[in-house]
């Protein structure tokens, strides 16, 4: 079932034991004969040859390798581990290295977990902490060897300047995943004397896209993937963000002040909160709420008078919201026959006044920022400037996504390099790989409807039974992009491992709310298309009071 992966890992073991790892140093004892502390120390300064990594590189350098004691300050893992930092050298001297961290627990469970990044990456994923929206015990503390990287450039997740460097763009799109995987597995094999029995990937947003990317491009390398809120259609969401910014800042009166956005949200709650049987601040029955959308919009539209700023929506303001609701349709195709981007559940409980919502100020900054000008527009602006136009001074408000002219070929090429919309997961399915995806139905950054569309494309391609054999999709009411009125905490890694190793396919799970205002309440985590409906009795704060219902 895993012959291709096992052959590659066996090669990593034999190569990893070769003397050239440590240059001219004496021959080493077999890893199993040495305690982890000695094996860890031996790795410091090691050079990994390019042949060890399947994609072209100039090799890798281990910059540090030190044991972290169980009682060391800041160690919350419950045990000692070897912490390794290194960098994978690019072919072009002007391309930034891929910096990576690898953590090897003394009590290893025989499994490895690669962890994805977020936004435009640029910061090394340490792999030492708790996974987002998961219980308190970190994977490293559970015995997983963990690793992550910065995707091949330095900067916070909002910076797209590296888009000017072609090799850095390729690394960000997909290559860093394979390069870091191969380097880390060689190091794991060297330290423990054997490769991992199971190899997993977990990430959200950009990390979710990375999870789908490894299944599509490197299906033999992974046994299981957790890919939450995945930025699958990366080019599509950037182009939609640009169009949204044009509606806000390129159209007179298109800006919507936060007080009015709050009024829109409260109106949707007033109409839709109780449709699932419980007045709990969560719009759970999104399908039923959508049937009331025309009524909600009509009640929000200004009618023949000069409105107060937070009273009703003018036509230009409503047009801005409809851009986000309707999504983007293109008269040409991106990679994998993608023709646009699906819209958001804007009038079904999505809150647009948070850090990642729409713009908070009426003036566009020269370099848009998340809070001032909206996350979607800020990210789309950087994408057009650096990835598409290769011009830091380019005015993104003048760019027409529907008619990109000379930039069309670049847009299509980028969607191939960075996007993860290829529905062909046949090799991943064939070798028994499993997939869990969780996303909020109120997500304001990655459209939940785009994720659902990809899931439906898989069903159309492979049939429901085969998709059911390898994938679970959980769409969470009230959950946004890391925030929301319901923020689920659930052990997806445990569920994935049980599925891969013991054949225990997850069904309905129970999620605990970690939103500050409602911390501790619980809800069933229903498989899509089901949603939690109040059963009519019992506390609305307990999952046992809800059933998973058909919309």
Short mmCIF file of C-alpha atoms in Angstrom, two decimals:
data_model
loop_
_atom_site.label_atom_id
_atom_site.label_comp_id
_atom_site.label_asym_id
_atom_site.label_seq_id
_atom_site.Cartn_x
_atom_site.Cartn_y
_atom_site.Cartn_z
CA UNK A 1 0.00 0.00 0.00
CA UNK A 2 2.85 2.38 0.83
CA UNK A 3 5.62 0.84 -1.29
CA UNK A 4 6.71 4.08 -3.01
CA UNK A 5 6.92 5.98 0.26
CA UNK A 6 8.68 3.10 2.05
CA UNK A 7 11.32 2.80 -0.67
CA UNK A 8 12.07 6.51 -0.38
CA UNK A 9 12.22 6.35 3.40
CA UNK A 10 14.48 3.30 3.31
CA UNK A 11 16.84 5.26 1.10
CA UNK A 12 16.75 8.12 3.59
CA UNK A 13 17.81 5.77 6.36
CA UNK A 14 20.80 4.39 4.46
CA UNK A 15 21.86 7.79 3.17
CA UNK A 16 21.32 9.36 6.58
CA UNK A 17 23.78 6.95 8.15
CA UNK A 18 26.56 7.80 5.68
CA UNK A 19 29.67 9.56 7.00
CA UNK A 20 29.34 12.54 4.61
CA UNK A 21 26.53 13.86 6.80
CA UNK A 22 29.15 15.20 9.17
CA UNK A 23 31.90 15.90 6.69
CA UNK A 24 35.27 14.60 7.77
CA UNK A 25 34.26 13.53 11.28
CA UNK A 26 34.84 9.91 12.41
CA UNK A 27 32.37 7.20 11.57
CA UNK A 28 29.31 7.20 13.82
CA UNK A 29 27.82 4.48 15.94
CA UNK A 30 24.47 3.13 14.86
CA UNK A 31 21.70 5.48 16.09
CA UNK A 32 20.03 2.79 18.20
CA UNK A 33 23.25 2.36 20.21
CA UNK A 34 23.28 5.99 21.33
CA UNK A 35 20.93 7.94 23.59
CA UNK A 36 18.95 10.68 21.85
CA UNK A 37 21.06 13.38 23.51
CA UNK A 38 24.20 12.15 21.74
CA UNK A 39 22.44 11.60 18.45
CA UNK A 40 21.02 15.12 18.73
CA UNK A 41 24.42 16.69 19.38
CA UNK A 42 25.94 14.88 16.39
CA UNK A 43 23.49 16.55 14.03
CA UNK A 44 24.66 20.09 14.79
CA UNK A 45 26.53 21.42 11.76
CA UNK A 46 25.53 18.49 9.58
CA UNK A 47 25.23 19.08 5.84
CA UNK A 48 22.51 17.28 3.92
CA UNK A 49 23.46 16.75 0.27
CA UNK A 50 21.07 17.81 -2.49
CA UNK A 51 20.52 14.15 -3.43
CA UNK A 52 18.64 13.67 -0.16
CA UNK A 53 15.85 16.02 -1.32
CA UNK A 54 13.72 15.04 -4.30
CA UNK A 55 13.30 18.59 -5.65
CA UNK A 56 16.30 20.64 -6.80
CA UNK A 57 18.13 22.44 -3.98
CA UNK A 58 21.71 23.26 -3.00
CA UNK A 59 21.43 20.96 0.02
CA UNK A 60 20.63 21.77 3.62
CA UNK A 61 22.56 22.90 6.67
CA UNK A 62 21.72 22.03 10.27
CA UNK A 63 22.43 25.21 12.22
CA UNK A 64 21.67 23.94 15.71
CA UNK A 65 20.69 20.73 17.44
CA UNK A 66 20.18 20.82 21.21
CA UNK A 67 18.32 18.83 23.81
CA UNK A 68 15.60 20.74 25.63
CA UNK A 69 15.19 19.39 29.14
CA UNK A 70 11.84 18.39 30.56
CA UNK A 71 12.13 21.16 33.17
CA UNK A 72 13.74 23.77 30.91
CA UNK A 73 12.09 27.23 31.02
CA UNK A 74 9.34 27.43 28.44
CA UNK A 75 9.15 23.68 27.84
CA UNK A 76 5.50 22.78 28.20
CA UNK A 77 5.80 19.43 26.44
CA UNK A 78 6.05 17.24 29.50
CA UNK A 79 9.33 15.65 28.40
CA UNK A 80 12.69 16.32 26.85
CA UNK A 81 13.22 16.61 23.14
CA UNK A 82 15.87 17.42 20.55
CA UNK A 83 15.29 20.76 18.86
CA UNK A 84 16.86 21.16 15.43
CA UNK A 85 16.99 24.30 13.32
CA UNK A 86 18.24 24.37 9.76
CA UNK A 87 17.94 25.87 6.34
CA UNK A 88 17.51 24.43 2.86
CA UNK A 89 19.63 26.29 0.34
CA UNK A 90 18.07 27.60 -2.87
CA UNK A 91 19.55 27.06 -6.31
CA UNK A 92 19.74 30.80 -6.95
CA UNK A 93 21.87 32.76 -4.51
CA UNK A 94 19.36 35.62 -4.51
CA UNK A 95 16.49 33.35 -3.42
CA UNK A 96 15.91 33.16 0.35
CA UNK A 97 16.62 29.86 2.08
CA UNK A 98 13.84 27.72 3.48
CA UNK A 99 14.28 27.85 7.24
CA UNK A 100 12.86 24.93 9.18
CA UNK A 101 12.51 23.60 12.72
CA UNK A 102 12.34 19.93 13.71
CA UNK A 103 11.53 18.54 17.15
CA UNK A 104 12.38 14.97 18.15
CA UNK A 105 10.82 13.76 21.41
CA UNK A 106 12.77 11.33 23.59
CA UNK A 107 9.59 9.25 23.93
CA UNK A 108 8.72 8.94 20.25
CA UNK A 109 5.43 7.39 19.18
CA UNK A 110 6.79 6.47 15.75
CA UNK A 111 4.81 9.16 13.96
CA UNK A 112 5.74 12.48 12.34
CA UNK A 113 3.62 15.59 11.85
CA UNK A 114 4.39 18.37 9.38
CA UNK A 115 2.61 21.61 10.29
CA UNK A 116 1.51 24.24 7.77
CA UNK A 117 1.72 28.03 7.94
CA UNK A 118 -0.67 30.94 7.45
CA UNK A 119 -1.26 33.97 5.21
CA UNK A 120 1.84 34.56 3.11
CA UNK A 121 3.92 32.60 5.68
CA UNK A 122 7.40 34.09 6.24
CA UNK A 123 7.78 32.90 9.84
CA UNK A 124 9.16 29.49 10.78
CA UNK A 125 6.50 27.15 12.17
CA UNK A 126 8.15 25.91 15.37
CA UNK A 127 6.07 22.76 15.83
CA UNK A 128 6.31 22.95 19.62
CA UNK A 129 2.90 24.38 20.48
CA UNK A 130 -0.67 23.23 20.65
CA UNK A 131 -2.47 22.90 17.33
CA UNK A 132 -5.03 25.67 16.77
CA UNK A 133 -8.53 24.83 18.00
CA UNK A 134 -7.35 21.58 19.59
CA UNK A 135 -7.11 20.37 23.19
CA UNK A 136 -4.25 21.59 25.34
CA UNK A 137 -1.77 18.76 24.80
CA UNK A 138 0.63 19.55 21.97
CA UNK A 139 1.50 16.88 19.36
CA UNK A 140 5.13 17.00 20.49
CA UNK A 141 4.00 16.18 24.03
CA UNK A 142 2.08 13.21 22.63
CA UNK A 143 5.27 11.79 21.14
CA UNK A 144 5.04 13.11 17.57
CA UNK A 145 8.17 14.27 15.79
CA UNK A 146 7.02 17.68 14.55
CA UNK A 147 8.37 20.07 11.97
CA UNK A 148 7.52 23.19 9.98
CA UNK A 149 9.15 25.94 7.94
CA UNK A 150 8.77 29.51 6.70
CA UNK A 151 7.96 28.49 3.08
CA UNK A 152 11.13 30.12 1.79
CA UNK A 153 11.11 33.80 2.71
CA UNK A 154 11.23 36.08 5.75
CA UNK A 155 8.45 38.46 6.78
CA UNK A 156 5.08 38.50 8.52
CA UNK A 157 2.10 36.78 6.96
CA UNK A 158 0.80 40.00 5.36
CA UNK A 159 3.86 40.66 3.22
CA UNK A 160 3.79 39.62 -0.44
CA UNK A 161 7.05 41.29 -1.51
CA UNK A 162 8.69 37.91 -2.11
CA UNK A 163 6.33 37.57 -5.09
CA UNK A 164 9.02 39.36 -7.10
CA UNK A 165 11.31 36.30 -6.80
CA UNK A 166 10.24 33.38 -9.00
CA UNK A 167 11.96 30.61 -7.03
CA UNK A 168 10.50 31.99 -3.80
CA UNK A 169 7.01 31.92 -5.34
CA UNK A 170 7.50 28.28 -6.37
CA UNK A 171 8.69 27.45 -2.88
CA UNK A 172 5.67 29.18 -1.35
CA UNK A 173 3.29 27.48 -3.76
CA UNK A 174 4.37 23.90 -3.18
CA UNK A 175 8.12 23.18 -3.28
CA UNK A 176 8.90 24.09 0.35
CA UNK A 177 6.55 21.34 1.50
CA UNK A 178 8.43 18.57 -0.29
CA UNK A 179 11.89 19.97 0.42
CA UNK A 180 11.25 20.29 4.14
CA UNK A 181 9.52 16.92 4.28
CA UNK A 182 12.46 15.13 2.72
CA UNK A 183 15.05 16.89 4.87
CA UNK A 184 13.09 16.28 8.06
CA UNK A 185 12.48 12.60 7.34
CA UNK A 186 16.15 12.04 6.64
CA UNK A 187 16.99 13.63 9.99
CA UNK A 188 14.31 11.60 11.77
CA UNK A 189 15.69 8.40 10.25
CA UNK A 190 19.22 9.37 11.30
CA UNK A 191 18.22 10.20 14.87
CA UNK A 192 15.96 7.23 15.57
CA UNK A 193 17.45 4.66 13.23
CA UNK A 194 14.17 4.21 11.37
CA UNK A 195 11.64 6.30 9.45
CA UNK A 196 8.21 7.23 10.83
CA UNK A 197 5.59 4.54 10.69
CA UNK A 198 2.99 7.23 9.91
CA UNK A 199 3.42 10.63 8.30
CA UNK A 200 0.74 13.30 8.84
CA UNK A 201 0.19 16.91 7.78
CA UNK A 202 -1.92 19.50 9.58
CA UNK A 203 -2.65 23.14 8.79
CA UNK A 204 -5.31 25.81 8.41
CA UNK A 205 -5.96 28.60 5.87
CA UNK A 206 -2.70 28.73 3.88
CA UNK A 207 -1.77 25.63 5.87
CA UNK A 208 -5.06 24.07 4.75
CA UNK A 209 -4.15 24.79 1.14
CA UNK A 210 -0.77 23.21 1.84
CA UNK A 211 -2.55 20.12 3.15
CA UNK A 212 -4.49 19.73 -0.08
CA UNK A 213 -1.31 20.52 -2.02
CA UNK A 214 0.65 17.61 -0.53
CA UNK A 215 -2.22 15.21 -1.30
CA UNK A 216 -2.37 16.41 -4.89
CA UNK A 217 1.37 16.68 -5.59
CA UNK A 218 3.01 14.21 -3.18
CA UNK A 219 0.29 11.64 -2.43
CA UNK A 220 2.66 8.80 -1.54
CA UNK A 221 4.35 10.82 1.22
CA UNK A 222 1.42 11.12 3.64
CA UNK A 223 -0.93 8.80 5.49
CA UNK A 224 -3.29 11.47 6.78
CA UNK A 225 -4.02 15.18 6.42
CA UNK A 226 -5.91 17.74 8.49
CA UNK A 227 -6.63 20.70 6.20
CA UNK A 228 -8.85 23.30 7.84
CA UNK A 229 -10.35 26.44 6.25
CA UNK A 230 -8.23 25.75 3.17
CA UNK A 231 -7.22 28.55 0.79
CA UNK A 232 -7.66 26.13 -2.12
CA UNK A 233 -8.47 28.70 -4.76
CA UNK A 234 -5.67 31.07 -3.81
CA UNK A 235 -5.77 33.21 -6.94
CA UNK A 236 -9.56 33.33 -6.87
CA UNK A 237 -9.79 34.66 -3.32
CA UNK A 238 -7.09 37.25 -4.02
CA UNK A 239 -8.93 38.49 -7.12
CA UNK A 240 -12.21 38.66 -5.23
CA UNK A 241 -10.49 40.62 -2.48
CA UNK A 242 -9.27 43.07 -5.08
CA UNK A 243 -12.77 43.47 -6.53
CA UNK A 244 -14.12 44.03 -3.03
CA UNK A 245 -11.57 46.78 -2.42
CA UNK A 246 -12.53 48.39 -5.70
CA UNK A 247 -16.16 48.44 -4.57
CA UNK A 248 -15.19 50.00 -1.23
CA UNK A 249 -12.64 52.52 -2.50
CA UNK A 250 -13.11 52.82 -6.24
CA UNK A 251 -16.85 53.46 -6.13
CA UNK A 252 -18.24 56.66 -4.56
CA UNK A 253 -20.13 55.77 -1.39
CA UNK A 254 -19.05 52.14 -1.45
CA UNK A 255 -17.40 52.16 1.97
CA UNK A 256 -19.54 50.71 4.79
CA UNK A 257 -18.77 52.04 8.29
CA UNK A 258 -18.35 49.41 11.05
CA UNK A 259 -21.52 50.53 12.87
CA UNK A 260 -23.56 49.77 9.78
CA UNK A 261 -21.83 46.41 9.31
CA UNK A 262 -22.78 45.60 12.89
CA UNK A 263 -26.38 46.53 12.08
CA UNK A 264 -26.33 44.10 9.12
CA UNK A 265 -25.04 41.31 11.36
CA UNK A 266 -27.59 41.93 14.10
CA UNK A 267 -30.39 41.94 11.54
CA UNK A 268 -29.35 38.52 10.24
CA UNK A 269 -29.30 37.18 13.80
CA UNK A 270 -32.77 38.58 14.49
CA UNK A 271 -34.17 36.72 11.50
CA UNK A 272 -32.10 33.52 11.51
CA UNK A 273 -30.81 32.71 14.98
CA UNK A 274 -33.90 30.75 16.06
CA UNK A 275 -34.28 28.77 12.83
CA UNK A 276 -32.35 25.86 14.37
CA UNK A 277 -34.66 25.81 17.41
CA UNK A 278 -32.33 27.62 19.81
CA UNK A 279 -31.75 31.34 20.44
CA UNK A 280 -28.03 30.94 21.11
CA UNK A 281 -26.41 33.64 18.97
CA UNK A 282 -25.46 31.11 16.28
CA UNK A 283 -26.98 30.83 12.81
CA UNK A 284 -26.82 27.04 12.44
CA UNK A 285 -29.41 26.42 9.73
CA UNK A 286 -27.69 28.38 6.98
CA UNK A 287 -29.90 26.90 4.24
CA UNK A 288 -33.08 28.03 5.98
CA UNK A 289 -31.57 31.44 6.64
CA UNK A 290 -30.74 31.84 2.97
CA UNK A 291 -34.45 31.55 2.18
CA UNK A 292 -34.93 34.77 4.16
CA UNK A 293 -32.11 36.61 2.42
CA UNK A 294 -34.30 38.78 0.18
CA UNK A 295 -36.32 39.82 3.21
CA UNK A 296 -33.17 40.70 5.17
CA UNK A 297 -31.72 42.76 2.33
CA UNK A 298 -35.01 44.60 1.79
CA UNK A 299 -35.15 45.53 5.47
CA UNK A 300 -31.60 46.90 5.31
CA UNK A 301 -31.93 48.96 2.13
CA UNK A 302 -32.43 52.71 2.45
CA UNK A 303 -35.78 53.86 1.13
CA UNK A 304 -35.89 57.38 -0.31
CA UNK A 305 -34.35 59.38 2.53
CA UNK A 306 -30.95 60.47 3.74
CA UNK A 307 -29.92 57.76 6.20
CA UNK A 308 -28.00 57.92 9.43
CA UNK A 309 -24.60 56.25 9.10
CA UNK A 310 -25.66 53.12 10.97
CA UNK A 311 -29.30 52.96 9.92
CA UNK A 312 -29.52 51.42 6.44
CA UNK A 313 -27.57 50.50 3.31
CA UNK A 314 -27.37 52.84 0.34
CA UNK A 315 -27.21 51.27 -3.11
CA UNK A 316 -23.39 51.60 -3.39
CA UNK A 317 -22.97 50.07 0.08
CA UNK A 318 -25.30 47.20 -0.73
CA UNK A 319 -23.40 46.68 -4.00
CA UNK A 320 -20.20 46.25 -1.95
CA UNK A 321 -21.79 43.53 0.15
CA UNK A 322 -23.18 41.81 -2.91
CA UNK A 323 -19.68 41.60 -4.41
CA UNK A 324 -18.68 39.50 -1.43
CA UNK A 325 -21.90 37.50 -1.38
CA UNK A 326 -21.89 36.73 -5.10
CA UNK A 327 -18.20 35.93 -5.47
CA UNK A 328 -16.26 36.24 -8.69
CA UNK A 329 -17.02 34.94 -12.15
CA UNK A 330 -14.27 35.05 -14.78
CA UNK A 331 -14.69 34.91 -18.59
CA UNK A 332 -11.54 32.75 -18.76
CA UNK A 333 -10.27 29.71 -16.88
CA UNK A 334 -7.61 29.47 -14.23
CA UNK A 335 -5.77 26.19 -13.64
CA UNK A 336 -7.92 23.05 -13.28
CA UNK A 337 -10.81 24.68 -15.14
CA UNK A 338 -11.55 27.13 -12.32
CA UNK A 339 -13.81 29.94 -13.48
CA UNK A 340 -13.97 32.20 -10.44
CA UNK A 341 -14.52 32.15 -6.68
CA UNK A 342 -17.59 31.23 -4.64
CA UNK A 343 -19.26 33.90 -2.52
CA UNK A 344 -19.67 34.10 1.25
CA UNK A 345 -22.57 33.51 3.67
CA UNK A 346 -22.82 37.25 4.14
CA UNK A 347 -26.44 37.38 5.28
CA UNK A 348 -26.31 34.09 7.17
CA UNK A 349 -24.42 35.07 10.30
CA UNK A 350 -21.02 36.25 9.07
CA UNK A 351 -19.66 39.09 11.21
CA UNK A 352 -17.59 41.63 9.22
CA UNK A 353 -16.32 44.02 11.89
CA UNK A 354 -13.42 41.98 13.32
CA UNK A 355 -9.72 42.21 12.53
CA UNK A 356 -10.17 40.12 9.37
CA UNK A 357 -13.46 41.66 8.25
CA UNK A 358 -14.18 44.53 5.89
CA UNK A 359 -12.47 47.93 5.98
CA UNK A 360 -12.61 50.04 9.14
CA UNK A 361 -11.69 53.38 7.58
CA UNK A 362 -13.01 55.24 4.56
CA UNK A 363 -9.57 56.15 3.17
CA UNK A 364 -7.41 53.64 1.36
CA UNK A 365 -3.86 53.60 2.69
CA UNK A 366 -1.02 53.64 0.12
CA UNK A 367 -0.21 50.12 1.32
CA UNK A 368 -3.51 48.69 2.58
CA UNK A 369 -3.55 47.01 6.00
CA UNK A 370 -5.82 44.31 7.37
CA UNK A 371 -7.71 46.41 9.92
CA UNK A 372 -7.85 49.73 8.09
CA UNK A 373 -8.71 48.45 4.62
CA UNK A 374 -9.91 44.87 5.14
CA UNK A 375 -8.05 41.58 5.05
CA UNK A 376 -9.32 40.45 1.66
CA UNK A 377 -8.43 43.70 -0.10
CA UNK A 378 -5.04 44.08 1.63
CA UNK A 379 -4.01 40.56 0.61
CA UNK A 380 -5.39 40.98 -2.91
CA UNK A 381 -3.58 44.31 -3.32
CA UNK A 382 -0.22 42.73 -2.44
CA UNK A 383 -0.90 39.78 -4.73
CA UNK A 384 -1.51 42.02 -7.74
CA UNK A 385 1.43 44.32 -7.04
CA UNK A 386 4.10 41.71 -6.42
CA UNK A 387 2.96 38.35 -7.82
CA UNK A 388 1.10 39.51 -10.92
CA UNK A 389 2.38 42.94 -12.01
CA UNK A 390 5.85 42.64 -10.43
CA UNK A 391 5.58 46.33 -9.62
CA UNK A 392 5.49 47.67 -6.05
CA UNK A 393 3.95 50.95 -7.29
CA UNK A 394 1.16 49.31 -9.28
CA UNK A 395 -2.31 50.70 -8.49
CA UNK A 396 -4.45 47.64 -7.88
CA UNK A 397 -7.66 49.65 -8.14
CA UNK A 398 -6.96 49.96 -11.87
CA UNK A 399 -6.69 46.19 -12.34
CA UNK A 400 -9.70 44.44 -13.88
CA UNK A 401 -9.84 40.75 -12.80
CA UNK A 402 -12.36 39.99 -15.56
CA UNK A 403 -10.15 41.50 -18.25
CA UNK A 404 -6.52 41.28 -17.07
CA UNK A 405 -5.04 41.85 -20.53
CA UNK A 406 -1.32 41.15 -20.62
CA UNK A 407 -1.42 39.77 -17.08
CA UNK A 408 -3.79 36.93 -17.88
CA UNK A 409 -1.07 34.36 -18.58
CA UNK A 410 0.63 35.23 -15.29
CA UNK A 411 -2.63 34.83 -13.39
CA UNK A 412 -3.21 31.39 -14.89
CA UNK A 413 0.37 30.31 -14.21
CA UNK A 414 0.16 31.49 -10.60
CA UNK A 415 -3.08 29.59 -10.04
CA UNK A 416 -1.23 26.43 -11.11
CA UNK A 417 1.78 27.13 -8.89
CA UNK A 418 -0.05 28.19 -5.73
CA UNK A 419 -3.59 26.88 -6.02
CA UNK A 420 -4.80 23.48 -4.82
CA UNK A 421 -7.95 23.03 -6.90
CA UNK A 422 -6.91 19.83 -8.68
CA UNK A 423 -9.71 17.34 -7.87
CA UNK A 424 -7.63 14.30 -8.80
CA UNK A 425 -6.81 12.68 -5.46
CA UNK A 426 -6.84 9.17 -6.92
CA UNK A 427 -3.29 8.26 -5.88
CA UNK A 428 -3.85 9.54 -2.37
CA UNK A 429 -7.06 7.52 -2.11
CA UNK A 430 -5.43 4.43 -3.62
CA UNK A 431 -2.76 4.16 -0.96
CA UNK A 432 -5.23 4.63 1.88
CA UNK A 433 -4.66 8.29 2.79
CA UNK A 434 -7.27 9.99 4.98
CA UNK A 435 -8.44 13.62 5.11
CA UNK A 436 -10.28 15.72 7.68
CA UNK A 437 -11.37 19.29 6.88
CA UNK A 438 -13.08 21.63 9.33
CA UNK A 439 -14.27 25.12 8.45
CA UNK A 440 -16.63 27.77 9.74
CA UNK A 441 -19.85 28.46 7.89
CA UNK A 442 -19.36 32.10 8.91
CA UNK A 443 -15.76 32.30 7.65
CA UNK A 444 -15.05 35.82 6.39
CA UNK A 445 -11.64 35.07 4.82
CA UNK A 446 -11.96 31.72 3.02
CA UNK A 447 -15.41 31.23 1.60
CA UNK A 448 -17.06 28.13 3.08
CA UNK A 449 -18.91 27.74 -0.19
CA UNK A 450 -15.63 27.35 -2.09
CA UNK A 451 -14.59 24.51 0.22
CA UNK A 452 -18.01 22.89 -0.16
CA UNK A 453 -17.75 23.23 -3.95
CA UNK A 454 -14.44 21.34 -3.95
CA UNK A 455 -15.96 18.61 -1.77
CA UNK A 456 -18.89 18.33 -4.17
CA UNK A 457 -16.47 18.11 -7.10
CA UNK A 458 -14.79 15.16 -5.38
CA UNK A 459 -18.16 13.47 -4.96
CA UNK A 460 -18.95 14.02 -8.62
CA UNK A 461 -15.58 12.61 -9.67
CA UNK A 462 -15.26 9.63 -7.32
CA UNK A 463 -18.77 8.99 -6.04
CA UNK A 464 -20.07 9.45 -2.53
CA UNK A 465 -19.00 6.04 -1.24
CA UNK A 466 -15.36 6.50 -2.22
CA UNK A 467 -15.21 10.05 -0.86
CA UNK A 468 -16.78 8.77 2.35
CA UNK A 469 -14.02 6.16 2.60
CA UNK A 470 -11.25 8.76 2.89
CA UNK A 471 -12.69 12.22 3.73
CA UNK A 472 -14.62 13.95 6.48
CA UNK A 473 -15.91 17.51 6.08
CA UNK A 474 -17.17 19.38 9.14
CA UNK A 475 -18.75 22.81 8.56
CA UNK A 476 -19.14 24.68 11.86
CA UNK A 477 -21.95 27.22 12.40
CA UNK A 478 -20.86 30.52 13.95
CA UNK A 479 -17.15 29.84 13.38
CA UNK A 480 -15.25 32.45 11.38
CA UNK A 481 -11.58 32.49 10.40
CA UNK A 482 -10.17 31.78 13.85
CA UNK A 483 -12.82 33.76 15.68
CA UNK A 484 -16.60 33.90 15.87
CA UNK A 485 -19.45 33.29 18.27
CA UNK A 486 -18.51 29.61 18.38
CA UNK A 487 -14.84 28.59 18.20
CA UNK A 488 -14.53 24.81 18.21
CA UNK A 489 -11.93 22.88 20.17
CA UNK A 490 -11.76 19.24 19.09
CA UNK A 491 -9.05 16.59 18.86
CA UNK A 492 -8.81 16.20 15.10
CA UNK A 493 -5.30 14.72 15.27
CA UNK A 494 -6.52 11.98 17.57
CA UNK A 495 -9.46 11.33 15.24
CA UNK A 496 -7.16 11.19 12.21
CA UNK A 497 -4.67 8.85 13.88
CA UNK A 498 -7.42 6.50 15.02
CA UNK A 499 -8.79 6.42 11.46
CA UNK A 500 -5.39 5.74 9.88
CA UNK A 501 -4.05 3.24 12.41
CA UNK A 502 -7.20 1.49 13.66
CA UNK A 503 -9.73 2.08 10.91
CA UNK A 504 -12.03 4.05 13.23
CA UNK A 505 -13.65 6.48 10.79
CA UNK A 506 -14.85 9.63 12.60
CA UNK A 507 -18.53 10.47 12.47
CA UNK A 508 -20.21 13.08 14.67
CA UNK A 509 -17.64 14.64 16.99
CA UNK A 510 -18.15 16.90 19.99
CA UNK A 511 -16.63 20.38 19.93
CA UNK A 512 -16.12 22.57 22.98
CA UNK A 513 -16.54 26.32 22.48
CA UNK A 514 -13.45 28.38 23.34
CA UNK A 515 -14.94 31.77 22.42
CA UNK A 516 -14.33 33.99 25.47
CA UNK A 517 -17.98 34.93 26.02
CA UNK A 518 -19.31 31.36 25.83
CA UNK A 519 -16.28 29.26 26.81
CA UNK A 520 -17.16 25.72 27.76
CA UNK A 521 -20.44 25.14 25.96
CA UNK A 522 -20.48 22.29 23.48
CA UNK A 523 -22.07 21.34 20.19
CA UNK A 524 -22.05 18.27 17.99
CA UNK A 525 -19.62 18.64 15.11
CA UNK A 526 -21.79 17.37 12.28
CA UNK A 527 -20.60 15.94 9.01
CA UNK A 528 -21.55 18.12 6.07
CA UNK A 529 -24.32 18.70 5.00
CA UNK A 530 -25.79 18.06 8.46
CA UNK A 531 -26.00 20.84 11.05
CA UNK A 532 -26.76 20.92 14.80
CA UNK A 533 -30.48 21.42 15.54
CA UNK A 534 -31.79 21.88 19.06
CA UNK A 535 -33.79 18.81 20.07
CA UNK A 536 -36.29 20.87 22.05
CA UNK A 537 -35.21 20.02 25.59
CA UNK A 538 -32.11 20.18 27.68
CA UNK A 539 -29.52 22.91 28.10
CA UNK A 540 -28.58 24.82 24.97
CA UNK A 541 -25.01 24.75 26.27
CA UNK A 542 -24.71 20.96 25.94
CA UNK A 543 -24.04 19.02 22.74
CA UNK A 544 -26.37 16.28 24.00
CA UNK A 545 -29.30 18.67 23.54
CA UNK A 546 -28.71 18.84 19.79
CA UNK A 547 -29.05 16.43 16.89
CA UNK A 548 -27.36 16.49 13.50
CA UNK A 549 -30.12 17.37 11.07
CA UNK A 550 -30.49 17.62 7.32
CA UNK A 551 -30.88 21.18 6.03
#
